[in-house]
Each structure stands twice: as structure tokens, then as C-alpha cells.
Short mmCIF file of C-alpha atoms in Angstrom, two decimals:
data_model
loop_
_atom_site.label_atom_id
_atom_site.label_comp_id
_atom_site.label_asym_id
_atom_site.label_seq_id
_atom_site.Cartn_x
_atom_site.Cartn_y
_atom_site.Cartn_z
CA UNK A 129 22.42 -5.39 -4.00
CA UNK A 130 19.37 -5.82 -1.77
CA UNK A 131 15.74 -5.25 -2.53
CA UNK A 132 14.10 -2.12 -1.21
CA UNK A 133 10.64 -3.69 -1.12
CA UNK A 134 9.33 -7.02 0.13
CA UNK A 135 9.33 -9.23 3.20
CA UNK A 136 11.86 -8.19 5.87
CA UNK A 137 12.72 -11.14 8.10
CA UNK A 138 12.68 -10.15 11.78
CA UNK A 139 11.40 -11.57 15.07
CA UNK A 140 8.93 -8.91 16.23
CA UNK A 141 5.34 -9.01 17.53
CA UNK A 142 4.01 -7.97 14.11
CA UNK A 143 5.98 -10.69 12.35
CA UNK A 144 4.62 -13.30 14.77
CA UNK A 145 0.97 -12.47 14.13
CA UNK A 146 -0.98 -14.94 12.02
CA UNK A 147 -0.59 -14.07 8.30
CA UNK A 148 -4.31 -14.48 7.55
CA UNK A 149 -5.11 -12.11 10.41
CA UNK A 150 -2.77 -9.51 8.93
CA UNK A 151 -4.36 -9.90 5.49
CA UNK A 152 -7.91 -9.48 6.77
CA UNK A 153 -6.82 -6.63 9.06
CA UNK A 154 -5.54 -4.80 5.99
CA UNK A 155 -8.82 -5.47 4.14
CA UNK A 156 -10.96 -4.34 7.10
CA UNK A 157 -8.80 -1.22 7.47
CA UNK A 158 -9.41 -0.29 3.84
CA UNK A 159 -13.15 -0.93 4.14
CA UNK A 160 -13.35 1.12 7.34
CA UNK A 161 -11.70 4.25 5.97
CA UNK A 162 -13.71 4.00 2.74
CA UNK A 163 -17.12 3.81 4.45
CA UNK A 164 -16.11 6.50 6.97
CA UNK A 165 -13.74 8.88 5.14
CA UNK A 166 -12.60 11.03 8.06
CA UNK A 167 -9.21 12.68 7.71
CA UNK A 168 -8.82 12.75 11.51
CA UNK A 169 -9.33 8.99 11.77
CA UNK A 170 -7.03 8.38 8.81
CA UNK A 171 -4.34 10.54 10.40
CA UNK A 172 -4.53 8.61 13.68
CA UNK A 173 -4.37 5.29 11.83
CA UNK A 174 -1.46 6.54 9.74
CA UNK A 175 0.42 7.41 12.92
CA UNK A 176 -0.31 3.88 14.22
CA UNK A 177 1.04 2.41 10.97
CA UNK A 178 4.29 4.36 11.38
CA UNK A 179 4.53 2.99 14.93
CA UNK A 180 4.07 -0.43 13.35
CA UNK A 181 7.07 0.20 11.10
CA UNK A 182 9.11 1.07 14.19
CA UNK A 183 7.95 -2.01 16.11
CA UNK A 184 8.63 -4.26 13.10
CA UNK A 185 12.10 -2.71 12.70
CA UNK A 186 11.40 -1.93 9.04
CA UNK A 187 13.13 1.37 8.23
CA UNK A 188 11.36 3.52 5.66
CA UNK A 189 14.74 4.55 4.29
CA UNK A 190 14.72 1.23 2.44
CA UNK A 191 12.16 2.87 0.15
CA UNK A 192 13.34 6.48 0.39
CA UNK A 193 12.76 7.36 -3.27
CA UNK A 194 9.38 5.65 -3.35
CA UNK A 195 8.31 7.26 -0.07
CA UNK A 196 9.22 10.71 -1.39
CA UNK A 197 7.13 10.13 -4.52
CA UNK A 198 4.15 8.93 -2.44
CA UNK A 199 4.23 12.02 -0.22
CA UNK A 200 4.55 14.38 -3.19
CA UNK A 201 1.63 12.66 -4.92
CA UNK A 202 -0.53 12.97 -1.78
CA UNK A 203 0.22 16.71 -1.61
CA UNK A 204 -0.75 16.95 -5.28
CA UNK A 205 -4.07 15.25 -4.49
CA UNK A 206 -4.67 17.81 -1.74
CA UNK A 207 -3.93 20.74 -4.06
CA UNK A 208 -6.21 19.37 -6.78
CA UNK A 209 -9.10 19.12 -4.33
CA UNK A 210 -8.47 22.68 -3.19
CA UNK A 211 -8.67 23.85 -6.80
CA UNK A 212 -11.74 21.92 -7.95
CA UNK A 213 -13.91 22.15 -4.80
CA UNK A 214 -15.86 25.40 -4.59
CA UNK A 215 -18.50 24.39 -2.03
CA UNK A 216 -18.28 25.65 1.53
CA UNK A 217 -17.09 28.78 3.29
CA UNK A 218 -14.30 30.64 1.50
CA UNK A 219 -11.18 30.79 3.64
CA UNK A 220 -9.00 32.61 1.14
CA UNK A 221 -7.68 32.55 -2.39
CA UNK A 222 -4.65 30.86 -3.88
CA UNK A 223 -4.10 33.92 -6.09
CA UNK A 224 -5.17 37.04 -4.15
CA UNK A 225 -6.53 40.19 -5.71
CA UNK A 226 -3.79 42.36 -7.17
CA UNK A 227 -5.24 45.63 -8.39
CA UNK A 228 -7.99 44.74 -10.86
CA UNK A 229 -6.67 41.20 -11.30
CA UNK A 230 -8.10 38.37 -9.22
CA UNK A 231 -8.84 36.92 -6.85
CA UNK A 232 -8.66 33.40 -8.34
CA UNK A 233 -9.04 29.83 -7.08
CA UNK A 234 -10.94 30.14 -3.80
CA UNK A 235 -9.98 27.83 -0.94
CA UNK A 236 -13.01 26.60 1.01
CA UNK A 237 -13.30 24.75 4.29
CA UNK A 238 -15.06 21.85 2.54
CA UNK A 239 -12.25 21.69 -0.01
CA UNK A 240 -9.64 21.53 2.74
CA UNK A 241 -11.50 18.75 4.59
CA UNK A 242 -12.10 16.81 1.38
CA UNK A 243 -8.50 17.21 0.25
CA UNK A 244 -7.11 16.14 3.62
CA UNK A 245 -9.45 13.14 3.61
CA UNK A 246 -8.36 11.93 0.17
CA UNK A 247 -4.63 12.52 0.72
CA UNK A 248 -4.52 10.90 4.18
CA UNK A 249 -6.52 7.90 2.97
CA UNK A 250 -4.12 7.50 0.06
CA UNK A 251 -1.12 7.61 2.40
CA UNK A 252 -2.77 5.18 4.79
CA UNK A 253 -3.60 2.66 2.07
CA UNK A 254 -0.10 2.77 0.62
CA UNK A 255 1.89 2.62 3.87
CA UNK A 256 -0.36 -0.01 5.47
CA UNK A 257 0.08 -2.18 2.37
CA UNK A 258 3.85 -1.67 2.55
CA UNK A 259 3.81 -2.67 6.22
CA UNK A 260 1.78 -5.79 5.42
CA UNK A 261 4.22 -6.88 2.72
CA UNK A 262 7.20 -6.17 4.99
CA UNK A 263 5.99 -8.24 7.97
CA UNK A 264 4.18 -11.14 6.23
CA UNK A 265 6.07 -14.27 5.25
CA UNK A 266 4.55 -15.45 1.93
CA UNK A 267 5.13 -19.13 2.77
CA UNK A 268 3.28 -18.88 6.09
CA UNK A 269 0.55 -16.88 4.37
CA UNK A 270 0.02 -19.73 1.90
CA UNK A 271 -0.31 -22.25 4.73
CA UNK A 272 -2.69 -20.07 6.75
CA UNK A 273 -4.94 -19.56 3.71
CA UNK A 274 -5.11 -23.28 3.04
CA UNK A 275 -6.23 -23.78 6.65
CA UNK A 276 -9.29 -21.70 5.67
CA UNK A 277 -10.12 -24.36 3.07
CA UNK A 278 -8.88 -22.17 0.22
CA UNK A 279 -7.34 -24.37 -2.52
CA UNK A 280 -3.58 -24.08 -2.31
CA UNK A 281 -3.31 -23.22 -6.01
CA UNK A 282 -5.21 -19.97 -5.35
CA UNK A 283 -3.26 -19.17 -2.20
CA UNK A 284 0.02 -19.76 -4.02
CA UNK A 285 -0.97 -17.25 -6.70
CA UNK A 286 -0.98 -14.57 -4.00
CA UNK A 287 2.29 -15.90 -2.61
CA UNK A 288 3.95 -15.77 -6.02
CA UNK A 289 2.79 -12.16 -6.43
CA UNK A 290 4.37 -11.25 -3.09
CA UNK A 291 7.55 -13.13 -3.98
CA UNK A 292 7.86 -11.30 -7.28
CA UNK A 293 7.53 -7.81 -5.76
CA UNK A 294 11.15 -7.59 -4.51
CA UNK A 295 12.33 -9.43 -7.64
CA UNK A 296 10.77 -6.87 -9.97
CA UNK A 297 12.11 -4.10 -7.76
CA UNK A 298 15.63 -5.48 -8.24
CA UNK A 299 15.04 -5.86 -11.98
CA UNK A 300 13.90 -2.25 -12.21
CA UNK A 301 17.03 -1.13 -10.34
CA UNK A 302 19.22 -3.24 -12.63
CA UNK A 303 17.61 -1.80 -15.76
CA UNK A 304 18.09 1.76 -14.53
CA UNK A 305 21.73 1.14 -13.64
CA UNK A 306 22.30 -0.40 -17.09
CA UNK A 307 20.73 2.65 -18.72
CA UNK A 308 22.93 5.02 -16.73
CA UNK A 309 26.03 3.05 -17.72
CA UNK A 310 25.03 3.64 -21.36
CA UNK A 311 24.47 7.35 -20.81
CA UNK A 312 20.66 7.20 -20.70
CA UNK A 313 19.36 9.24 -17.79
CA UNK A 314 15.65 8.98 -16.85
CA UNK A 315 13.98 12.37 -17.29
CA UNK A 316 10.47 13.43 -16.28
CA UNK A 317 10.55 17.12 -17.19
CA UNK A 318 8.22 16.80 -20.19
CA UNK A 319 5.64 14.55 -21.78
CA UNK A 320 7.98 13.35 -24.52
CA UNK A 321 10.78 12.66 -22.03
CA UNK A 322 8.40 10.80 -19.73
CA UNK A 323 7.23 8.61 -22.63
CA UNK A 324 10.87 8.03 -23.61
CA UNK A 325 11.78 7.02 -20.06
CA UNK A 326 8.79 4.67 -19.84
CA UNK A 327 9.72 3.08 -23.17
CA UNK A 328 13.32 2.49 -22.11
CA UNK A 329 12.22 1.07 -18.73
CA UNK A 330 8.95 -0.73 -19.41
CA UNK A 331 9.95 -2.98 -22.30
CA UNK A 332 13.09 -4.43 -20.65
CA UNK A 333 11.09 -5.08 -17.49
CA UNK A 334 8.29 -6.70 -19.51
CA UNK A 335 10.71 -9.02 -21.30
CA UNK A 336 12.44 -9.91 -18.02
CA UNK A 337 9.11 -10.55 -16.26
CA UNK A 338 7.81 -12.80 -19.04
CA UNK A 339 11.03 -14.81 -19.12
CA UNK A 340 10.99 -15.30 -15.34
CA UNK A 341 7.31 -16.26 -15.33
CA UNK A 342 7.95 -18.78 -18.11
CA UNK A 343 10.91 -20.27 -16.21
CA UNK A 344 8.85 -20.43 -13.00
CA UNK A 345 5.90 -22.16 -14.71
CA UNK A 346 8.20 -24.76 -16.28
CA UNK A 347 9.88 -25.37 -12.92
CA UNK A 348 6.51 -25.81 -11.18
CA UNK A 349 5.31 -28.22 -13.88
CA UNK A 350 8.53 -30.20 -13.61
CA UNK A 351 8.07 -30.57 -9.85
CA UNK A 352 4.47 -31.74 -10.17
CA UNK A 353 2.78 -28.64 -8.77
CA UNK A 354 -1.00 -29.15 -8.81
CA UNK A 355 -0.78 -32.92 -9.28
CA UNK A 356 -2.54 -33.58 -5.97
CA UNK A 357 -5.42 -31.76 -4.32
CA UNK A 358 -3.43 -31.23 -1.11
CA UNK A 359 0.20 -30.69 -0.24
CA UNK A 360 2.59 -30.82 2.70
CA UNK A 361 4.36 -27.85 4.33
CA UNK A 362 7.75 -27.58 5.96
CA UNK A 363 6.84 -24.40 7.86
CA UNK A 364 3.35 -23.90 9.28
CA UNK A 365 1.51 -20.92 10.71
CA UNK A 366 -0.12 -20.97 14.14
CA UNK A 367 -2.96 -19.17 15.91
CA UNK A 368 -2.31 -17.74 19.38
CA UNK A 369 -4.27 -15.83 21.98
CA UNK A 370 -2.85 -12.49 20.80
CA UNK A 371 -4.28 -13.23 17.34
CA UNK A 372 -7.75 -13.62 18.85
CA UNK A 373 -7.40 -10.32 20.71
CA UNK A 374 -6.26 -8.47 17.58
CA UNK A 375 -9.13 -10.02 15.62
CA UNK A 376 -11.66 -8.68 18.12
CA UNK A 377 -10.07 -5.22 17.94
CA UNK A 378 -10.16 -5.19 14.14
CA UNK A 379 -13.80 -6.33 14.03
CA UNK A 380 -14.74 -3.65 16.58
CA UNK A 381 -12.94 -1.03 14.48
CA UNK A 382 -14.89 -2.01 11.35
CA UNK A 383 -18.18 -2.08 13.27
CA UNK A 384 -17.56 1.41 14.70
CA UNK A 385 -16.72 2.77 11.23
CA UNK A 386 -19.94 1.29 9.83
CA UNK A 387 -22.01 2.75 12.67
CA UNK A 388 -20.38 6.17 12.31
CA UNK A 389 -21.06 6.15 8.57
CA UNK A 390 -24.83 5.72 9.11
CA UNK A 391 -25.05 8.45 11.76
CA UNK A 392 -24.64 6.65 15.08
CA UNK A 393 -22.47 8.11 17.86
CA UNK A 394 -22.66 11.79 16.74
CA UNK A 395 -20.59 12.83 19.76
CA UNK A 396 -17.79 10.53 18.66
CA UNK A 397 -17.97 11.59 15.01
CA UNK A 398 -17.61 15.25 16.01
CA UNK A 399 -13.91 14.80 16.80
CA UNK A 400 -12.92 11.78 14.65
#
């Protein structure tokens, strides 16, 4: 049984980029689409992220169930914005007028733009984070963060979190398979059934997580983790010319988003 989420070891251009660069690129991407919430820009960036999955040779079918849930949730966000936003020009009604009944729930142009903006930003944040986790080696990330003078104990906390993502994914799959073998099928057709499913899934995962964290902490203490202020590394990250070029592109992207958000380049903002 293999994990459906976590680092996928390949030798691609995205895998060879500096881990710290990938982390700050993800942060700058999130800041950029938050300060300039354009659904057109988010759609273009989302398309680029999908190209990144193809270049990194990370098939989305590894997370087919999760991807389906993410897309359904984004559509739900769009529909909610269509229902609650009444400002703007009315384009139509969700429930048209039938005789003396209706019309109800007007759909406005502002509601469509706002809904598309929120749903595309949500998709972009989720899939870009998935791509970052899939192409970033946690060990190299720890080394690259320590090169920025970040204490290795803090960098290793992030590494441990990334290491535990596929582990918890496997634990969740194991718990669900054990439930099915006992005749317990997860159901989400009602509030009571959802609570029942969460209870049967959450508590076993919580117990498993606490036991693994306890075992990990004892193992780290036994090996003298944190005894010295510095440590050695078997594998080290490197900085290449392509990393400098990507850094300049990411900084330019963030600068353009900031300028667009305060009203500069109106010609550019008219179509992105």
C-alpha cells in the first residue's frame, strides 16, 4: 500500500529547484492572489500549476478522491456566492418566475465574478500546496532553511510535519479499511451519520498519531537531538543559476500584484 499524498521522488526540473525557493514561491503566490483577487489571474496560475504537475510527473490520480472533493467544494463556494451576493447587474434567476411564484435568488455579474474569484483562489491554494509537497524533499528543505540561519530545531519541525503527511494518510486509509472489514461503512448523508463517521475515524487516528509522536520524541531524545547548536547533513541542497532566475520571476510577480492592487497599470488590470 502506497501513500496518496507526500513527496514523490523524481528527477525533474521542479524537483531540482532549491527547496527554500519553492517554499517562498508558494508564500509569495498566496500573498499575490490575496492582495489582487482576480479570477482571471488565478485561472492562469492554476493552469500553470497543472503544467507543473505534468512536468514533475506527479499524477493527480494519486489523490483522485481528494481531488474530487476539492473540486466539488470549490463549486459549492461558487454557488454560495451566487446566492448571497445581490449587488451588481442581474443576469438571471436561479428559480425563474412560474406563474405568480418567483423569481427567486437573482444571479448578478458581481456575484459571478466574486464567486469565480473565491473558488479559483481556493483551487489554486490547494493544488499549489499539493505540488509543493510533492516536489520538495523534506531533508533538503531542512538543510536549505538552516543555511538561512534558521535554527535547525525549527526547520525540523516543518520537516516532521511534511514527513507525517503521507504517514497520516496511510493511517487514515488503514482505519477505513479496518472499518469496512467490520461492516462499518462511512456515510455522509445526514448530520448524525457524519458525526458517527467522524467519531469512528477521528479517535483511532488521534490515538495512532499520539502514539507515533511519542515514539518519535523518545527516539529523537535517545539519539541526542538538540544536544548541540549545529548538526551535520548527509545530503545538502544547492543554489544554481536557474534558482536565481526563478527568484527574480517570483519577486516580479509579487511586485506586479501589489501594484495592480493599488491601481497601477489599469490597462493590464482590465484583462487580468
